């Protein structure tokens, strides 16, 4: 009551028109009540005062600086009144508070390492539970017992940790009175004020949102109630919120939680404030004015209408997904399949409906889309100082389906130990045993399901149609075995290592992109809006919470709002670029670019990893290559084209990378670190130039390079391509491995199986023999294998370069995730399309708070000894 008396003028102002407001409030009893904890049931100020003062003192002591006032200001604490104000301490979860203190040290000039060390020390000494100072607001036990006797289900929704919450409720003696408790660190839970938080509680209580009331002391609590469409909200003035803070978001303002009974009385609803006795000490229940007049609470039992805040045109959705590539299409399918409203934004055009869309559907036409920028970002790197200052070409998909609409359709998952390595690198829950079930869920394998392969997924995966008809494939597989390497029946199953057949994302002669597999089946759903030619300029924030995006479409600047989350799926170039354009990244780089810093995350755009490869080519002595299937032979081209257009068969129905291999470069390597793609043709310049003779080639390169690069902004103009520096061949180990690729390839080509076909070596050529000559050839001829990754890497909280946590959430902000190849902690040993699809499948369960699929126990092949290279 004392807290209400302090706000007498505000109370009189709020009560002006409450006769009308109160008449609109329903007297029918709701079915459930969701309580905030601190400030609503427990005295917030006494609970957190010792913690915030202790944290400030420890930070000052460890840093050697007087940071007390800055900590108080940052967290929202007044040392004079010893009260907590609206702000971070009252409304943010502990990981966000820790990140904010870490950023404070960086702003004070600490290095990343020193700031991490200080935070580790003070956090180890900190007890965030505050339970030693838990004081209930009145007789909470009696209140809760009364509400339960009235048939109400009761729940708690708090941003505090599970440990601290359970300790506090136990201290109060009220644990048994709640039907459900939701905490800020619960797995897969959206934080306040996301309406998903309230909806999750309603689902657990088996009630509808319009049958539920929210009680809390902050705008965050009450805004969540409004956005979730709850029956109404009750703001209590016993916590940190004053009437002027809460009056426009609360349906009722009360002195403290005990005044709920007067609202819930069936036969005698509370009198409006204007009818209450003039004595302030008797004033109890205050319906709010302006907001209730514009949006009266709906009658209980009737669902409320949705009210959206819009800017320009686009409106509001549950999720806004940026990028309709492999990850974005998967998420759009899975989220809309569960009833969520999704807006999917793609910078490029649709993959169908254009006169030349057939180039994306015909597998053999994949090179055509690399020649211009119609469906392709057409990126270029900065000059590579370890590769004769060459500017390297980096194609990336800019179309529905992303790079899955442009790639060579090779389906490779990587090695099991790649994912076990991820978990060791801080990606908890991303081990091979955890990921394999999602690989299986995603695919339908043409050879049937087993413990490694899926049988009812949306992605169609099959063997190449010419693997047994062209003898060059058989020669390649036999040559590998003659050189001492094993044969593997399924490089995506039990055994990756060895020579074997490549799987392809081709079905019935057509490219089976993720736009085809996942997006197209979802387009008929009313809760999916998929847009094309939308360039997203920045993420919109309210404080530290992502609330939507600003984008350009057709010359108009538009905004789209997300009730729940914004999810970036732009890939390893576009996702870090958009984060940086939005103020999330290395603070120094952003300030130099003229961008206001929202969150200092130095890992954004760092740790860039890619696969470098080179072509080793031989002339073929027999006319069995693809040489006569090019424009030099137009009659053949027409025949091949007609066969595909009419029947989806023939040479145009494959990308012709139907055999490959995974081997180890040297003894002691635990799993393969060199990959081969075998092609029954010879091409140059990313396939944009055809060979001039019958020839075949291998694409070969190392898979776990030690050189890492960066993606940085060129300017704050979203249309300017970022500065891409893969930093190829920066280490001696990388140069040695590329050299080894040439030497091992020559050894394989020299085997007996190739004798009927092998002509002279085209490249590197007989003149290239010494290490220096090989190095010069590699600098001049190596190119990207198109596998950029790791620029927003996933990692543990202690990893200062980690951008997202194991649930794909961007650190230091709320309601923002990244799901694409950029969040890989390290690049996998193989192509990236299959892993990205798996990651999006797994992330969809994380985002929706679903229980993960059961762990796999499928065994993995290991070499008998690591003492030899093969």
GROMACS .gro file of C-alpha atoms in nm, residues 198-379:
model
  182
  198UNK     CA    1   0.303  -1.658  -2.260
  199UNK     CA    2   0.172  -1.896  -2.525
  200UNK     CA    3   0.411  -2.165  -2.401
  201UNK     CA    4   0.274  -2.128  -2.048
  202UNK     CA    5  -0.085  -2.145  -2.177
  203UNK     CA    6  -0.006  -2.467  -2.361
  204UNK     CA    7   0.144  -2.619  -2.046
  205UNK     CA    8  -0.166  -2.520  -1.846
  206UNK     CA    9  -0.405  -2.641  -2.121
  207UNK     CA   10  -0.581  -2.304  -2.137
  208UNK     CA   11  -0.629  -2.052  -2.415
  209UNK     CA   12  -0.458  -1.711  -2.413
  210UNK     CA   13  -0.794  -1.527  -2.389
  211UNK     CA   14  -0.870  -1.729  -2.074
  212UNK     CA   15  -0.550  -1.615  -1.902
  213UNK     CA   16  -0.444  -1.307  -1.703
  214UNK     CA   17  -0.088  -1.172  -1.660
  215UNK     CA   18   0.030  -1.006  -1.340
  216UNK     CA   19   0.361  -0.821  -1.333
  217UNK     CA   20   0.548  -0.509  -1.232
  218UNK     CA   21   0.726  -0.412  -1.556
  219UNK     CA   22   0.634  -0.301  -1.906
  220UNK     CA   23   0.799  -0.619  -2.032
  221UNK     CA   24   0.548  -0.836  -1.844
  222UNK     CA   25   0.246  -0.636  -1.953
  223UNK     CA   26   0.354  -0.589  -2.311
  224UNK     CA   27   0.392  -0.964  -2.339
  225UNK     CA   28   0.033  -1.005  -2.220
  226UNK     CA   29  -0.093  -0.759  -2.479
  227UNK     CA   30   0.104  -0.911  -2.768
  228UNK     CA   31  -0.001  -1.263  -2.671
  229UNK     CA   32  -0.370  -1.167  -2.670
  230UNK     CA   33  -0.426  -1.254  -2.302
  231UNK     CA   34  -0.764  -1.165  -2.147
  232UNK     CA   35  -0.613  -0.869  -1.964
  233UNK     CA   36  -0.309  -0.766  -1.763
  234UNK     CA   37  -0.267  -0.639  -1.410
  235UNK     CA   38   0.023  -0.410  -1.328
  236UNK     CA   39   0.139  -0.410  -0.965
  237UNK     CA   40   0.309  -0.105  -0.815
  238UNK     CA   41   0.496  -0.308  -0.552
  239UNK     CA   42   0.794  -0.361  -0.782
  240UNK     CA   43   0.991  -0.131  -1.007
  241UNK     CA   44   0.717   0.009  -1.228
  242UNK     CA   45   0.551   0.343  -1.151
  243UNK     CA   46   0.204   0.435  -1.282
  244UNK     CA   47   0.352   0.651  -1.555
  245UNK     CA   48   0.559   0.348  -1.668
  246UNK     CA   49   0.269   0.102  -1.679
  247UNK     CA   50  -0.056   0.290  -1.742
  248UNK     CA   51  -0.049   0.252  -2.121
  249UNK     CA   52   0.024  -0.123  -2.122
  250UNK     CA   53  -0.175  -0.247  -1.818
  251UNK     CA   54  -0.551  -0.306  -1.812
  252UNK     CA   55  -0.549  -0.264  -1.433
  253UNK     CA   56  -0.302  -0.102  -1.193
  254UNK     CA   57  -0.308  -0.221  -0.834
  255UNK     CA   58  -0.107  -0.150  -0.524
  256UNK     CA   59   0.015  -0.506  -0.493
  257UNK     CA   60  -0.072  -0.861  -0.585
  258UNK     CA   61  -0.327  -0.898  -0.305
  259UNK     CA   62  -0.566  -0.665  -0.486
  260UNK     CA   63  -0.624  -0.936  -0.748
  261UNK     CA   64  -0.909  -1.080  -0.545
  262UNK     CA   65  -1.122  -0.770  -0.595
  263UNK     CA   66  -1.077  -0.805  -0.972
  264UNK     CA   67  -1.157  -1.176  -0.975
  265UNK     CA   68  -1.475  -1.155  -0.761
  266UNK     CA   69  -1.752  -1.299  -0.971
  267UNK     CA   70  -2.044  -1.130  -0.801
  268UNK     CA   71  -1.878  -0.800  -0.711
  269UNK     CA   72  -1.621  -0.675  -0.955
  270UNK     CA   73  -1.400  -0.403  -0.819
  271UNK     CA   74  -1.540  -0.053  -0.817
  272UNK     CA   75  -1.376   0.190  -1.056
  273UNK     CA   76  -1.130   0.426  -0.898
  274UNK     CA   77  -1.362   0.725  -0.934
  275UNK     CA   78  -1.613   0.548  -0.707
  276UNK     CA   79  -1.356   0.456  -0.443
  277UNK     CA   80  -1.338   0.655  -0.122
  278UNK     CA   81  -1.137   0.974  -0.153
  279UNK     CA   82  -0.891   0.855   0.109
  280UNK     CA   83  -0.591   0.722  -0.085
  281UNK     CA   84  -0.531   0.459   0.177
  282UNK     CA   85  -0.851   0.286   0.069
  283UNK     CA   86  -0.781   0.306  -0.306
  284UNK     CA   87  -0.733  -0.039  -0.441
  285UNK     CA   88  -0.794  -0.117  -0.809
  286UNK     CA   89  -0.722   0.126  -1.094
  287UNK     CA   90  -0.816   0.027  -1.449
  288UNK     CA   91  -0.597   0.206  -1.700
  289UNK     CA   92  -0.751   0.473  -1.919
  290UNK     CA   93  -0.621   0.552  -2.269
  291UNK     CA   94  -0.529   0.199  -2.374
  292UNK     CA   95  -0.841   0.035  -2.240
  293UNK     CA   96  -1.054   0.289  -2.420
  294UNK     CA   97  -0.881   0.209  -2.750
  295UNK     CA   98  -0.866  -0.169  -2.694
  296UNK     CA   99  -1.117  -0.292  -2.435
  297UNK     CA  100  -1.045  -0.639  -2.302
  298UNK     CA  101  -1.258  -0.891  -2.496
  299UNK     CA  102  -1.518  -1.097  -2.314
  300UNK     CA  103  -1.362  -1.404  -2.164
  301UNK     CA  104  -1.415  -1.707  -2.382
  302UNK     CA  105  -1.384  -1.508  -2.704
  303UNK     CA  106  -1.044  -1.483  -2.873
  304UNK     CA  107  -0.913  -1.126  -2.902
  305UNK     CA  108  -0.842  -0.971  -3.240
  306UNK     CA  109  -0.479  -0.918  -3.339
  307UNK     CA  110  -0.349  -0.564  -3.323
  308UNK     CA  111  -0.026  -0.493  -3.510
  309UNK     CA  112   0.205  -0.200  -3.515
  310UNK     CA  113   0.303  -0.145  -3.879
  311UNK     CA  114   0.552   0.073  -4.059
  312UNK     CA  115   0.519   0.134  -4.432
  313UNK     CA  116   0.345  -0.186  -4.540
  314UNK     CA  117   0.466  -0.522  -4.439
  315UNK     CA  118   0.288  -0.583  -4.110
  316UNK     CA  119   0.377  -0.823  -3.831
  317UNK     CA  120   0.455  -1.194  -3.818
  318UNK     CA  121   0.564  -1.446  -3.560
  319UNK     CA  122   0.897  -1.495  -3.737
  320UNK     CA  123   1.076  -1.295  -4.003
  321UNK     CA  124   1.333  -1.509  -4.186
  322UNK     CA  125   1.597  -1.327  -4.391
  323UNK     CA  126   1.721  -1.541  -4.678
  324UNK     CA  127   1.532  -1.809  -4.873
  325UNK     CA  128   1.834  -2.036  -4.912
  326UNK     CA  129   1.877  -2.386  -4.777
  327UNK     CA  130   1.827  -2.296  -4.411
  328UNK     CA  131   1.556  -2.036  -4.468
  329UNK     CA  132   1.338  -2.268  -4.678
  330UNK     CA  133   1.366  -2.548  -4.423
  331UNK     CA  134   1.272  -2.317  -4.135
  332UNK     CA  135   0.983  -2.163  -4.328
  333UNK     CA  136   0.845  -2.510  -4.391
  334UNK     CA  137   0.884  -2.639  -4.037
  335UNK     CA  138   0.760  -2.324  -3.858
  336UNK     CA  139   0.454  -2.276  -4.075
  337UNK     CA  140   0.380  -2.646  -4.044
  338UNK     CA  141   0.327  -2.584  -3.672
  339UNK     CA  142   0.095  -2.289  -3.732
  340UNK     CA  143   0.340  -2.000  -3.692
  341UNK     CA  144   0.307  -1.696  -3.917
  342UNK     CA  145   0.628  -1.655  -4.118
  343UNK     CA  146   0.758  -1.390  -4.354
  344UNK     CA  147   1.040  -1.520  -4.575
  345UNK     CA  148   1.246  -1.251  -4.750
  346UNK     CA  149   1.483  -1.326  -5.039
  347UNK     CA  150   1.707  -1.070  -5.212
  348UNK     CA  151   1.695  -1.251  -5.545
  349UNK     CA  152   1.413  -1.363  -5.775
  350UNK     CA  153   1.199  -1.674  -5.759
  351UNK     CA  154   1.350  -1.993  -5.899
  352UNK     CA  155   1.056  -2.055  -6.133
  353UNK     CA  156   0.846  -1.847  -6.368
  354UNK     CA  157   1.136  -1.691  -6.561
  355UNK     CA  158   1.217  -1.778  -6.921
  356UNK     CA  159   1.552  -1.924  -6.814
  357UNK     CA  160   1.439  -2.102  -6.497
  358UNK     CA  161   1.514  -2.430  -6.671
  359UNK     CA  162   1.883  -2.358  -6.618
  360UNK     CA  163   1.827  -2.421  -6.247
  361UNK     CA  164   1.616  -2.731  -6.301
  362UNK     CA  165   1.844  -2.905  -6.556
  363UNK     CA  166   2.133  -3.060  -6.361
  364UNK     CA  167   2.387  -3.033  -6.646
  365UNK     CA  168   2.313  -2.659  -6.691
  366UNK     CA  169   2.461  -2.559  -6.357
  367UNK     CA  170   2.754  -2.369  -6.512
  368UNK     CA  171   2.522  -2.126  -6.693
  369UNK     CA  172   2.417  -1.963  -6.368
  370UNK     CA  173   2.778  -1.890  -6.274
  371UNK     CA  174   2.829  -1.662  -6.573
  372UNK     CA  175   2.625  -1.362  -6.460
  373UNK     CA  176   2.460  -1.212  -6.153
  374UNK     CA  177   2.092  -1.276  -6.231
  375UNK     CA  178   2.064  -1.553  -5.970
  376UNK     CA  179   2.408  -1.511  -5.817
  377UNK     CA  180   2.565  -1.259  -5.578
  378UNK     CA  181   2.877  -1.280  -5.796
  379UNK     CA  182   3.114  -1.195  -5.513
   0.00000   0.00000   0.00000
